[in-house]
Tab-separated table of C-alpha atoms in Angstrom:
chain	number	residue	atom	x	y	z
A	222	MET	CA	-155.544	167.549	11.905
A	223	THR	CA	-157.943	164.444	12.354
A	224	ALA	CA	-157.924	162.784	15.759
A	225	ILE	CA	-158.986	158.328	14.336
A	226	ASP	CA	-158.164	155.637	16.574
A	227	ASP	CA	-158.142	152.719	13.881
A	228	VAL	CA	-159.708	150.556	16.601
A	229	ALA	CA	-162.323	152.931	15.695
A	230	ALA	CA	-162.205	152.458	12.253
A	231	LEU	CA	-163.067	149.165	12.287
A	232	GLU	CA	-166.523	149.443	13.907
A	233	ALA	CA	-169.005	148.314	11.780
A	234	GLU	CA	-172.041	149.846	10.106
A	235	LEU	CA	-174.197	148.137	12.560
A	236	PRO	CA	-175.312	149.931	15.676
A	237	LEU	CA	-172.682	149.242	18.626
A	238	GLU	CA	-174.382	147.683	21.609
A	239	ALA	CA	-173.488	148.573	25.436
A	240	LEU	CA	-172.346	145.955	27.378
A	241	PRO	CA	-172.852	145.131	31.325
A	242	LEU	CA	-169.693	147.548	32.533
A	243	ASP	CA	-170.716	150.414	29.792
A	244	ALA	CA	-171.833	152.792	32.464
A	245	TRP	CA	-168.671	151.718	35.213
A	246	HIS	CA	-166.411	152.703	32.171
A	247	ARG	CA	-167.558	156.210	31.849
A	248	ALA	CA	-168.144	157.031	35.238
A	249	LYS	CA	-164.001	156.203	35.862
A	250	GLY	CA	-163.927	158.589	32.447
A	251	ALA	CA	-162.811	156.304	29.750
A	252	ARG	CA	-162.898	157.663	26.397
A	253	MET	CA	-165.348	154.823	24.390
A	254	VAL	CA	-164.699	153.712	21.336
A	255	GLY	CA	-166.763	151.111	18.611
A	256	PHE	CA	-165.135	147.791	18.664
A	257	ALA	CA	-166.513	144.548	17.821
A	258	GLY	CA	-170.214	145.648	17.935
A	259	TYR	CA	-169.903	147.503	21.094
A	260	HIS	CA	-169.339	150.814	23.038
A	261	MET	CA	-165.584	149.574	24.137
A	262	PRO	CA	-163.048	151.769	26.640
A	263	ILE	CA	-160.241	152.759	24.539
A	264	GLN	CA	-158.603	154.417	27.693
A	265	TYR	CA	-158.700	155.880	30.789
A	266	GLU	CA	-155.649	158.245	31.660
A	267	GLY	CA	-153.612	157.268	29.054
A	268	ILE	CA	-152.001	154.508	26.783
A	269	MET	CA	-148.796	154.893	28.073
A	270	ALA	CA	-149.526	154.981	31.426
A	271	GLU	CA	-151.608	152.055	31.580
A	272	HIS	CA	-149.785	150.050	29.910
A	273	SER	CA	-146.707	150.512	31.954
A	274	TRP	CA	-149.123	150.147	34.909
A	275	THR	CA	-149.805	146.967	33.686
A	276	ARG	CA	-146.215	145.581	33.134
A	277	GLU	CA	-145.406	147.278	36.933
A	278	HIS	CA	-148.747	146.453	38.876
A	279	ALA	CA	-152.144	145.150	37.881
A	280	GLY	CA	-154.783	145.727	35.130
A	281	LEU	CA	-157.647	145.515	35.115
A	282	PHE	CA	-159.154	144.767	31.204
A	283	ASP	CA	-163.377	143.990	30.308
A	284	VAL	CA	-163.417	141.611	27.493
A	285	SER	CA	-166.644	140.455	28.077
A	286	HIS	CA	-167.474	141.074	24.306
A	287	MET	CA	-165.723	138.364	23.741
A	288	GLY	CA	-168.055	134.792	23.034
A	289	GLN	CA	-167.851	132.972	25.957
A	290	LEU	CA	-169.272	128.969	24.928
A	291	THR	CA	-170.094	125.609	26.217
A	292	PHE	CA	-170.968	122.599	24.664
A	293	SER	CA	-172.268	119.816	26.156
A	294	ASP	CA	-173.927	116.521	25.000
A	295	GLU	CA	-176.050	113.917	26.634
A	296	THR	CA	-172.436	110.782	26.760
A	297	GLY	CA	-170.382	112.788	29.153
A	298	GLY	CA	-168.619	114.284	26.966
A	299	ALA	CA	-167.702	111.428	24.635
A	300	SER	CA	-168.997	113.140	21.752
A	301	VAL	CA	-168.249	117.194	21.979
A	302	ASP	CA	-165.104	115.925	22.228
A	303	ALA	CA	-165.268	113.542	19.225
A	304	ALA	CA	-167.100	116.372	17.552
A	305	LEU	CA	-164.621	119.276	18.763
A	306	GLU	CA	-161.534	117.189	16.925
A	307	THR	CA	-163.558	117.759	13.670
A	308	LEU	CA	-163.345	121.735	14.531
A	309	LEU	CA	-160.029	122.299	16.005
A	310	PRO	CA	-156.819	120.989	15.314
A	311	SER	CA	-155.850	120.458	19.238
A	312	ASP	CA	-155.811	117.370	21.186
A	313	ILE	CA	-159.252	117.577	23.168
A	314	LYS	CA	-159.834	113.957	23.916
A	315	GLY	CA	-156.515	114.836	26.438
A	316	LEU	CA	-157.822	118.067	27.702
A	317	LYS	CA	-157.709	117.466	32.007
A	318	PRO	CA	-159.949	119.274	33.998
A	319	PHE	CA	-159.469	122.459	34.879
A	320	ARG	CA	-156.574	122.834	31.907
A	321	GLN	CA	-157.455	124.997	28.986
A	322	ARG	CA	-155.444	125.194	25.823
A	323	TYR	CA	-155.024	127.455	22.876
A	324	SER	CA	-156.829	126.536	19.900
A	325	MET	CA	-158.199	128.009	16.253
A	326	LEU	CA	-160.818	127.338	14.047
A	327	LEU	CA	-159.372	126.411	10.347
A	328	ASP	CA	-161.323	126.496	7.349
A	329	ALA	CA	-160.950	123.628	4.703
A	330	GLU	CA	-158.088	125.180	2.783
A	331	GLY	CA	-155.871	125.288	6.629
A	332	GLY	CA	-156.954	129.313	7.053
A	333	ILE	CA	-157.631	130.201	10.182
A	334	LEU	CA	-161.291	131.987	10.936
A	335	ASP	CA	-160.527	132.735	14.324
A	336	ASP	CA	-158.271	131.283	17.785
A	337	LEU	CA	-159.699	131.068	20.841
A	338	MET	CA	-159.048	129.112	24.264
A	339	VAL	CA	-160.585	126.138	25.144
A	340	SER	CA	-161.016	124.342	28.870
A	341	ARG	CA	-162.410	121.704	30.267
A	342	PRO	CA	-164.353	122.873	33.554
A	343	GLY	CA	-164.547	120.621	36.269
A	344	ASP	CA	-167.814	118.802	37.217
A	345	GLY	CA	-170.527	120.934	38.026
A	346	ALA	CA	-169.174	124.536	36.395
A	347	PHE	CA	-171.379	125.948	33.523
A	348	GLU	CA	-174.350	122.777	34.110
A	349	GLY	CA	-171.817	120.451	33.922
A	350	ALA	CA	-170.379	121.384	30.438
A	351	ALA	CA	-167.902	119.125	28.855
A	352	ILE	CA	-166.329	121.841	27.235
A	353	TYR	CA	-166.216	125.487	27.729
A	354	MET	CA	-164.415	128.298	25.157
A	355	VAL	CA	-163.462	131.533	24.718
A	356	VAL	CA	-163.464	133.156	20.795
A	357	ASN	CA	-162.846	136.553	19.411
A	358	GLY	CA	-165.581	139.479	20.061
A	359	ALA	CA	-165.545	140.101	15.920
A	360	THR	CA	-165.683	136.780	14.823
A	361	LYS	CA	-167.925	134.868	17.459
A	362	TYR	CA	-171.094	135.679	15.939
A	363	ASP	CA	-169.487	133.498	11.918
A	364	ASP	CA	-167.300	131.504	14.670
A	365	ILE	CA	-171.088	129.963	16.066
A	366	GLY	CA	-172.562	129.765	12.468
A	367	TRP	CA	-169.569	127.904	11.348
A	368	MET	CA	-169.657	125.372	14.363
A	369	ILE	CA	-173.653	124.756	13.704
A	370	GLU	CA	-172.854	123.765	10.179
A	371	HIS	CA	-170.156	121.369	11.327
A	372	LEU	CA	-171.806	120.210	14.609
A	373	PRO	CA	-173.718	116.658	15.127
A	374	ASP	CA	-177.116	117.531	16.388
A	375	ASP	CA	-176.383	115.145	19.560
A	376	VAL	CA	-173.496	118.261	20.671
A	377	THR	CA	-175.589	121.422	21.894
A	378	MET	CA	-173.719	124.381	21.673
A	379	ASN	CA	-174.641	127.257	24.483
A	380	HIS	CA	-173.746	131.028	23.909
A	381	MET	CA	-173.538	132.646	26.971
A	382	ALA	CA	-174.187	135.924	25.831
A	383	ASP	CA	-175.310	137.800	29.353
A	384	GLN	CA	-171.652	136.134	31.008
A	385	ALA	CA	-168.703	139.226	31.531
A	386	LEU	CA	-165.230	138.455	31.076
A	387	LEU	CA	-163.116	140.838	32.572
A	388	ALA	CA	-159.126	140.186	32.841
A	389	LEU	CA	-155.982	140.924	35.399
A	390	GLN	CA	-152.779	140.992	34.138
A	391	GLY	CA	-149.876	142.516	35.434
A	392	PRO	CA	-146.689	141.312	38.250
A	393	GLU	CA	-149.035	142.042	40.748
A	394	ALA	CA	-152.488	140.178	39.656
A	395	GLY	CA	-151.574	137.041	41.717
A	396	GLU	CA	-151.565	139.477	44.947
A	397	ALA	CA	-154.842	141.153	44.121
A	398	MET	CA	-156.382	138.184	43.356
A	399	ALA	CA	-155.523	136.802	46.866
A	400	ALA	CA	-156.763	139.759	48.386
A	401	LEU	CA	-160.684	139.157	47.145
A	402	ILE	CA	-160.144	135.465	45.772
A	403	PRO	CA	-157.306	133.297	48.148
A	404	GLU	CA	-157.566	130.009	46.363
A	405	ALA	CA	-157.729	131.522	42.881
A	406	ALA	CA	-154.797	132.427	43.711
A	407	ASP	CA	-152.719	129.170	44.091
A	408	LEU	CA	-153.459	128.395	40.249
A	409	ILE	CA	-151.009	128.143	37.680
A	410	PHE	CA	-150.347	129.328	34.293
A	411	MET	CA	-152.910	127.230	31.980
A	412	GLN	CA	-155.076	126.050	35.082
A	413	SER	CA	-158.707	127.274	35.579
A	414	GLY	CA	-161.337	126.003	37.782
A	415	PRO	CA	-164.966	127.303	39.724
A	416	PHE	CA	-164.909	129.484	42.609
A	417	THR	CA	-167.059	131.907	44.429
A	418	TRP	CA	-167.363	135.643	45.326
A	419	ARG	CA	-169.999	137.008	47.753
A	420	GLY	CA	-172.046	134.071	46.250
A	421	VAL	CA	-171.430	134.610	42.980
A	422	PRO	CA	-170.206	132.031	40.286
A	423	LEU	CA	-167.129	132.773	39.315
A	424	TRP	CA	-165.131	131.107	36.303
A	425	ILE	CA	-161.265	131.795	36.667
A	426	SER	CA	-158.016	130.667	34.546
A	427	ARG	CA	-155.017	131.277	34.911
A	428	SER	CA	-154.338	133.478	31.478
A	429	GLY	CA	-154.300	136.547	29.810
A	430	TYR	CA	-152.973	138.250	26.870
A	431	THR	CA	-150.526	140.499	27.520
A	432	GLY	CA	-147.772	138.070	28.367
A	433	GLU	CA	-147.989	139.226	32.149
A	434	ASP	CA	-149.203	136.931	34.824
A	435	GLY	CA	-152.481	136.945	35.152
A	436	PHE	CA	-156.361	135.454	35.746
A	437	GLU	CA	-159.068	135.853	32.931
A	438	ILE	CA	-162.427	135.469	35.327
A	439	SER	CA	-166.042	134.842	33.652
A	440	VAL	CA	-168.687	136.375	35.637
A	441	PRO	CA	-172.229	136.714	35.227
A	442	GLY	CA	-173.191	140.251	33.324
A	443	ASP	CA	-175.293	141.372	36.531
A	444	SER	CA	-172.353	140.694	38.913
A	445	VAL	CA	-169.376	142.035	36.772
A	446	ALA	CA	-169.870	145.518	38.203
A	447	LEU	CA	-169.528	144.439	42.065
A	448	LEU	CA	-166.315	142.788	41.057
A	449	ALA	CA	-164.816	145.096	38.788
A	450	ASP	CA	-165.860	147.572	42.029
A	451	ALA	CA	-163.715	145.139	44.648
A	452	LEU	CA	-160.846	144.515	42.101
A	453	CYS	CA	-160.182	148.354	41.670
A	454	ALA	CA	-160.374	149.280	45.209
A	455	LEU	CA	-157.332	147.136	45.537
A	456	PRO	CA	-153.868	149.170	44.936
A	457	GLN	CA	-152.242	146.965	43.084
A	458	VAL	CA	-155.458	147.270	40.434
A	459	LYS	CA	-156.689	149.999	37.727
A	460	PRO	CA	-158.717	149.934	35.184
A	461	ILE	CA	-156.934	149.586	31.609
A	462	GLY	CA	-158.338	150.248	28.221
A	463	LEU	CA	-158.336	148.470	24.706
A	464	GLY	CA	-155.066	151.004	23.674
A	465	ALA	CA	-152.636	149.399	26.261
A	466	ARG	CA	-154.346	145.802	25.631
A	467	ASP	CA	-153.091	145.645	22.302
A	468	SER	CA	-149.394	147.252	22.398
A	469	LEU	CA	-149.123	144.992	25.444
A	470	ARG	CA	-150.311	142.165	23.472
A	471	LEU	CA	-147.964	142.652	20.812
A	472	GLU	CA	-144.744	143.463	23.515
A	473	ALA	CA	-145.550	140.103	23.939
A	474	GLY	CA	-145.833	138.545	20.758
A	475	LEU	CA	-148.924	137.112	20.469
A	476	PRO	CA	-150.856	137.567	17.220
A	477	LEU	CA	-154.741	139.207	16.803
A	478	TYR	CA	-156.723	138.209	15.187
A	479	GLY	CA	-158.360	140.106	12.034
A	480	HIS	CA	-154.680	141.921	11.910
A	481	ASP	CA	-152.136	139.186	12.280
A	482	LEU	CA	-154.075	135.921	11.563
A	483	SER	CA	-156.829	135.359	8.624
A	484	PRO	CA	-158.351	133.418	6.400
A	485	ALA	CA	-155.455	133.671	4.263
A	486	VAL	CA	-153.036	132.838	6.265
A	487	SER	CA	-152.023	129.068	8.319
A	488	THR	CA	-151.081	127.632	11.269
A	489	ILE	CA	-147.282	126.595	10.887
A	490	GLY	CA	-146.669	129.844	9.445
A	491	ALA	CA	-148.585	131.724	11.834
A	492	ASP	CA	-145.713	129.937	14.321
A	493	LEU	CA	-148.871	128.708	16.203
A	494	GLY	CA	-147.744	124.886	15.203
A	495	PHE	CA	-147.458	124.280	19.108
A	496	ALA	CA	-151.405	124.376	19.562
A	497	ILE	CA	-151.748	121.052	16.993
A	498	GLN	CA	-150.171	118.024	19.442
A	499	LYS	CA	-148.733	114.832	18.094
A	500	ARG	CA	-151.248	112.714	17.918
A	501	ARG	CA	-153.569	115.990	15.553
A	502	ARG	CA	-150.614	116.218	13.716
A	503	GLU	CA	-150.310	112.899	12.581
A	504	GLU	CA	-153.836	111.502	12.678
A	505	GLY	CA	-155.461	114.172	11.509
A	506	GLY	CA	-159.024	113.905	11.173
A	507	PHE	CA	-159.427	117.595	11.290
A	508	ILE	CA	-160.756	120.478	9.246
A	509	GLY	CA	-157.599	122.219	7.362
A	510	HIS	CA	-155.113	118.913	8.412
A	511	GLY	CA	-153.857	118.693	4.741
A	512	ARG	CA	-152.708	122.113	4.660
A	513	VAL	CA	-151.193	122.007	7.969
A	514	MET	CA	-149.065	118.425	7.202
A	515	LYS	CA	-147.630	120.237	3.738
A	516	GLU	CA	-146.879	123.274	5.361
A	517	LEU	CA	-145.012	120.805	8.551
A	518	ALA	CA	-143.538	119.257	5.517
A	519	GLU	CA	-142.274	121.408	2.829
A	520	GLY	CA	-142.460	124.811	4.842
A	521	PRO	CA	-145.025	127.602	4.829
A	522	GLY	CA	-144.859	130.076	2.354
A	523	SER	CA	-144.370	133.162	4.049
A	524	LYS	CA	-143.947	133.163	7.952
A	525	ARG	CA	-145.656	135.729	10.981
A	526	VAL	CA	-142.816	137.375	12.296
A	527	GLY	CA	-141.351	139.927	14.729
A	528	LEU	CA	-140.078	143.460	13.324
A	529	LYS	CA	-137.488	145.469	15.004
A	530	ILE	CA	-137.655	149.163	13.577
A	531	GLU	CA	-134.486	151.817	13.514
A	532	GLY	CA	-135.476	154.875	14.545
A	533	ARG	CA	-138.764	156.552	16.452
A	534	LEU	CA	-141.042	156.367	13.726
A	535	PRO	CA	-143.735	153.977	14.273
A	536	ALA	CA	-144.813	151.130	11.258
A	537	ARG	CA	-148.143	150.501	11.206
A	538	GLU	CA	-150.898	148.275	9.936
A	539	GLY	CA	-150.424	147.790	6.262
A	540	ALA	CA	-147.272	149.234	5.682
A	541	GLN	CA	-145.142	146.806	3.436
A	542	ILE	CA	-142.041	145.040	3.758
A	543	TYR	CA	-139.186	145.119	1.001
A	544	ALA	CA	-135.926	143.192	0.950
A	545	GLY	CA	-134.270	146.203	-1.302
A	546	ASP	CA	-136.411	146.333	-4.425
A	547	VAL	CA	-138.730	143.096	-3.941
A	548	LEU	CA	-141.802	143.178	-2.111
A	549	VAL	CA	-141.564	140.538	0.648
A	550	GLY	CA	-144.369	141.116	2.906
A	551	GLU	CA	-146.143	143.444	5.059
A	552	VAL	CA	-146.735	144.999	8.704
A	553	THR	CA	-149.744	143.410	10.317
A	554	SER	CA	-149.475	144.832	13.999
A	555	GLY	CA	-147.102	147.757	14.532
A	556	GLY	CA	-147.190	150.837	16.910
A	557	PHE	CA	-145.211	152.543	19.541
A	558	ALA	CA	-143.772	150.313	21.927
A	559	PRO	CA	-144.157	151.562	26.022
A	560	SER	CA	-141.964	148.906	27.401
A	561	VAL	CA	-139.078	148.417	25.344
A	562	GLY	CA	-139.014	152.656	24.411
A	563	ALA	CA	-139.169	151.961	20.259
A	564	PRO	CA	-141.479	151.105	17.826
A	565	ILE	CA	-142.182	147.504	16.996
A	566	ALA	CA	-143.901	145.226	14.483
A	567	MET	CA	-145.565	142.354	13.624
A	568	GLY	CA	-145.618	141.268	10.166
A	569	TRP	CA	-145.838	138.244	7.492
A	570	VAL	CA	-142.729	137.656	5.492
A	571	SER	CA	-142.585	135.433	3.019
A	572	LEU	CA	-140.481	132.855	3.945
A	573	PRO	CA	-136.409	132.891	2.469
A	574	TYR	CA	-136.490	136.478	4.157
A	575	SER	CA	-137.959	135.373	7.536
A	576	ALA	CA	-134.968	134.266	9.464
A	577	LEU	CA	-133.680	136.185	12.334
A	578	ASP	CA	-131.775	139.012	11.956
A	579	SER	CA	-133.059	139.301	8.432
A	580	ALA	CA	-132.119	143.323	7.144
A	581	LEU	CA	-135.260	144.724	5.586
A	582	GLU	CA	-136.849	147.789	4.630
A	583	ILE	CA	-140.352	149.264	5.444
A	584	GLU	CA	-142.004	151.661	3.397
A	585	VAL	CA	-143.759	154.439	5.694
A	586	ARG	CA	-145.346	157.465	3.347
A	587	GLY	CA	-142.812	157.033	0.636
A	588	LYS	CA	-139.739	156.735	2.951
A	589	ARG	CA	-137.818	153.226	3.856
A	590	ILE	CA	-136.699	152.729	7.279
A	591	ALA	CA	-134.575	150.227	8.137
A	592	ALA	CA	-135.932	147.128	10.169
A	593	ALA	CA	-134.801	143.282	11.198
A	594	VAL	CA	-136.288	139.948	12.062
A	595	ALA	CA	-136.736	140.166	15.895
A	596	PRO	CA	-136.905	137.435	18.251
A	597	MET	CA	-140.434	137.584	20.002
A	598	PRO	CA	-141.396	138.386	22.553
A	599	PHE	CA	-140.078	141.832	22.534
A	600	VAL	CA	-141.023	141.721	26.707
A	601	PRO	CA	-140.222	138.255	28.391
A	602	HIS	CA	-143.493	136.372	28.974
A	603	ARG	CA	-144.171	135.944	33.148
A	604	TYR	CA	-145.940	133.478	33.286
A	605	ARG	CA	-146.673	131.594	37.111
A	606	ARG	CA	-145.717	128.040	35.394
A	607	LYS	CA	-145.277	126.807	38.994
A	608	ALA	CA	-147.279	126.709	42.141
B	818	MET	CA	-150.269	189.058	17.352
B	819	SER	CA	-153.670	187.510	16.869
B	820	ARG	CA	-154.447	183.302	17.414
B	821	TYR	CA	-157.278	181.468	15.199
B	822	PHE	CA	-158.642	177.945	15.049
B	823	THR	CA	-159.359	175.769	12.457
B	824	ASP	CA	-162.044	172.876	12.629
B	825	GLU	CA	-159.270	170.625	11.701
B	826	HIS	CA	-158.009	171.524	15.404
B	827	GLU	CA	-154.752	173.770	14.561
B	828	TRP	CA	-153.696	177.205	15.904
B	829	ILE	CA	-152.492	179.830	14.347
B	830	ASP	CA	-150.438	182.899	15.911
B	831	VAL	CA	-149.852	185.648	12.604
B	832	GLU	CA	-146.989	187.896	13.202
B	833	GLY	CA	-146.741	189.883	10.422
B	834	GLU	CA	-146.322	187.557	7.560
B	835	ILE	CA	-145.583	184.154	9.581
B	836	ALA	CA	-147.852	182.119	10.733
B	837	THR	CA	-146.710	179.732	13.133
B	838	VAL	CA	-148.877	176.438	13.384
B	839	GLY	CA	-149.131	173.913	15.909
B	840	ILE	CA	-152.678	171.389	17.231
B	841	THR	CA	-154.764	172.726	19.907
B	842	ASP	CA	-154.955	171.030	23.640
B	843	TYR	CA	-157.968	169.285	22.767
B	844	ALA	CA	-156.549	168.017	19.314
B	845	GLN	CA	-153.561	166.907	21.792
B	846	GLU	CA	-155.774	165.524	24.692
B	847	GLN	CA	-157.803	163.203	21.578
B	848	LEU	CA	-154.731	161.697	20.272
B	849	GLY	CA	-153.307	161.043	23.662
B	850	ASP	CA	-149.463	160.073	23.845
B	851	ILE	CA	-147.760	161.479	21.172
B	852	VAL	CA	-144.409	159.295	19.720
B	853	PHE	CA	-143.250	160.706	16.819
B	854	VAL	CA	-143.935	163.909	14.722
B	855	GLU	CA	-143.131	164.092	11.282
B	856	LEU	CA	-142.246	168.062	9.960
B	857	PRO	CA	-142.357	169.333	6.600
B	858	ALA	CA	-138.524	170.613	5.260
B	859	GLU	CA	-137.758	174.154	5.160
B	860	GLY	CA	-138.791	175.596	1.798
B	861	THR	CA	-142.356	173.335	1.300
B	862	THR	CA	-145.050	174.954	0.194
B	863	PHE	CA	-148.263	174.397	1.169
B	864	GLU	CA	-151.672	175.212	-0.245
B	865	LYS	CA	-154.405	175.190	2.166
B	866	GLY	CA	-155.347	172.284	2.683
B	867	ASP	CA	-152.134	170.019	1.817
B	868	ASP	CA	-150.878	167.350	4.816
B	869	ALA	CA	-148.204	169.059	5.820
B	870	ALA	CA	-147.457	167.001	8.797
B	871	VAL	CA	-148.101	163.719	10.417
B	872	VAL	CA	-148.392	163.148	14.337
B	873	GLU	CA	-148.215	159.691	15.816
B	874	SER	CA	-149.791	158.862	18.448
B	875	VAL	CA	-149.169	155.415	20.354
B	876	LYS	CA	-152.037	154.234	18.542
B	877	ALA	CA	-152.860	156.006	15.331
B	878	ALA	CA	-150.871	158.209	12.768
B	879	SER	CA	-152.739	161.402	11.932
B	880	ASP	CA	-152.015	164.076	9.302
B	881	VAL	CA	-151.821	167.772	9.902
B	882	TYR	CA	-153.089	169.828	7.599
B	883	ALA	CA	-151.824	173.328	6.214
B	884	PRO	CA	-154.333	175.796	7.253
B	885	ILE	CA	-153.345	178.131	5.226
B	886	SER	CA	-151.137	178.177	1.723
B	887	GLY	CA	-147.837	179.088	2.308
B	888	GLU	CA	-144.000	178.157	3.041
B	889	VAL	CA	-142.466	176.637	5.492
B	890	VAL	CA	-139.451	178.930	7.333
B	891	GLU	CA	-139.194	176.443	9.874
B	892	ALA	CA	-139.884	173.703	11.429
B	893	ASN	CA	-139.539	172.488	15.980
B	894	GLY	CA	-136.791	170.550	15.978
B	895	ALA	CA	-137.406	170.082	19.133
B	896	LEU	CA	-140.782	167.609	18.709
B	897	GLU	CA	-137.791	165.794	16.900
B	898	ASP	CA	-136.051	165.097	20.304
B	899	GLU	CA	-139.677	165.132	22.828
B	900	PRO	CA	-142.211	164.683	20.712
B	901	ALA	CA	-144.474	164.826	24.293
B	902	LEU	CA	-143.928	168.155	23.803
B	903	VAL	CA	-147.260	168.232	21.766
B	904	ASN	CA	-148.678	166.877	25.286
B	905	SER	CA	-147.412	168.686	27.793
B	906	ASP	CA	-147.325	172.211	25.856
B	907	ALA	CA	-149.526	172.082	22.694
B	908	GLU	CA	-150.642	176.046	22.318
B	909	GLU	CA	-146.580	177.258	23.399
B	910	ASP	CA	-143.080	175.054	22.977
B	911	GLY	CA	-145.305	172.200	21.368
B	912	TRP	CA	-145.667	174.250	18.058
B	913	PHE	CA	-145.243	172.705	13.957
B	914	PHE	CA	-144.177	174.743	11.733
B	915	LYS	CA	-143.920	178.579	11.095
B	916	LEU	CA	-145.473	179.229	7.014
B	917	ARG	CA	-144.734	182.557	5.119
B	918	ILE	CA	-148.449	183.277	4.261
B	919	ALA	CA	-149.202	183.305	0.913
B	920	ASP	CA	-152.296	184.922	0.827
B	921	THR	CA	-153.485	186.756	4.237
B	922	SER	CA	-157.258	186.644	3.022
B	923	GLU	CA	-157.777	182.802	3.919
B	924	LEU	CA	-157.133	183.785	7.332
B	925	GLU	CA	-160.359	185.081	7.532
B	926	GLY	CA	-163.447	183.145	8.382
B	927	LEU	CA	-161.307	181.440	10.665
B	928	MET	CA	-162.185	181.039	14.398
B	929	ASN	CA	-160.994	183.278	17.617
B	930	GLU	CA	-160.517	181.489	21.117
B	931	ALA	CA	-163.755	181.773	22.188
B	932	ALA	CA	-165.384	181.079	18.816
B	933	TYR	CA	-163.507	177.845	18.981
B	934	LYS	CA	-163.472	176.738	22.662
B	935	LYS	CA	-167.441	176.666	21.667
B	936	PHE	CA	-167.109	174.716	18.745
B	937	VAL	CA	-164.872	172.037	20.915
B	938	ALA	CA	-167.621	172.296	23.548
B	939	SER	CA	-170.358	171.601	20.676
B	940	LEU	CA	-168.452	168.132	19.665
């Protein structure tokens, strides 16, 4: 038999690099795999246990493979905002200090090049940069190339390659944060700010990608092990691998770039229209606007949907979706959902078959399993929206 | 009864002309939490190396090959209700299927427990 982690299969031919917490993960007994060009922990004690721990307590994820970028100019941010509004469909000019937004990079045809988080540091953080951005690890060098091509000369982009990123996620994340950095525990969802811990400058946002309440913490790479140790010394916190991160985000109905999102698909079909604020829809002026407007008016050709699956057999990425004899789509993420106790999936389905409760079939190894379009998230979000 | 091991991480117990097949403890450990096992139907015949079963962990599906040729005489129905048996007891109650051995010479060259342990240690 063959034991293949599909995450490992994504590994490129390039030699893998070590991130700042590499030795820390190994010392904690992590099984390491290649992902996005780095050695990454896929699991410690087991995906199921780590998944449940995060849903009940707080999990610490190392997401240092993601790209952290800042954008600066000589005009106090005006050039950055204007330039980024040509690249991103979201309202950047209206982004207030200490706030963040989900957005994406679109190509000229409106296909999705990456999804990302964009935030506005207040004065002083990140050396006075106007915008701080976190992009996916597997796409960061492509993103940087794309942005260099499209940004004007008066905007300076800095890739903070030495900066680490941790995500603390789960219902006890706030309590854990309060034990270490009490002021940061007052943040609410999509708020962020600069903090200091034992003299180390941190940028903390109340966000994450598991559907749980939690934080993302940007920390210099040379201090991240110290911070990870301090967090994992708390009774609420255990280190969690990429395996559980994937099952958590799937249950949360959050799309994963390279799987559920790609240049072949569009924002509106992906159900990410919320990232394009009214002014941007109307005014346009961003790359890919034509496709967005067309799909807002006419509807997309196909849509990203959640799929409830009958029985115990998981449907994985690539499984084809049928309505009778008609091939109507494909699973883009799928697996066993520990908190649901059943297999679930996310996929793209052509518009006429994408309505809630549409009865479909998924082909797994030549067999058809019954599935239905289901509402997402599969597990309710628990973001902390109010102080 | 003799137990053999393959380098694909199956174990085979041979009793007379019947072979019981499962995956090793090392294999279940590598796969992680097992959530589904697809077993062959009784009466199916396999050539050595054929896809015989599929084991699904939370993350991924992995094929289990027939370690020797033969006809399936029984599948372990207990795994349908409790796939995690493969995690908790891979080398006993977590067996996959029993084969009527077609060619006992295929058992030659398989590893015994000591050789398998050494093989795993080298991975």
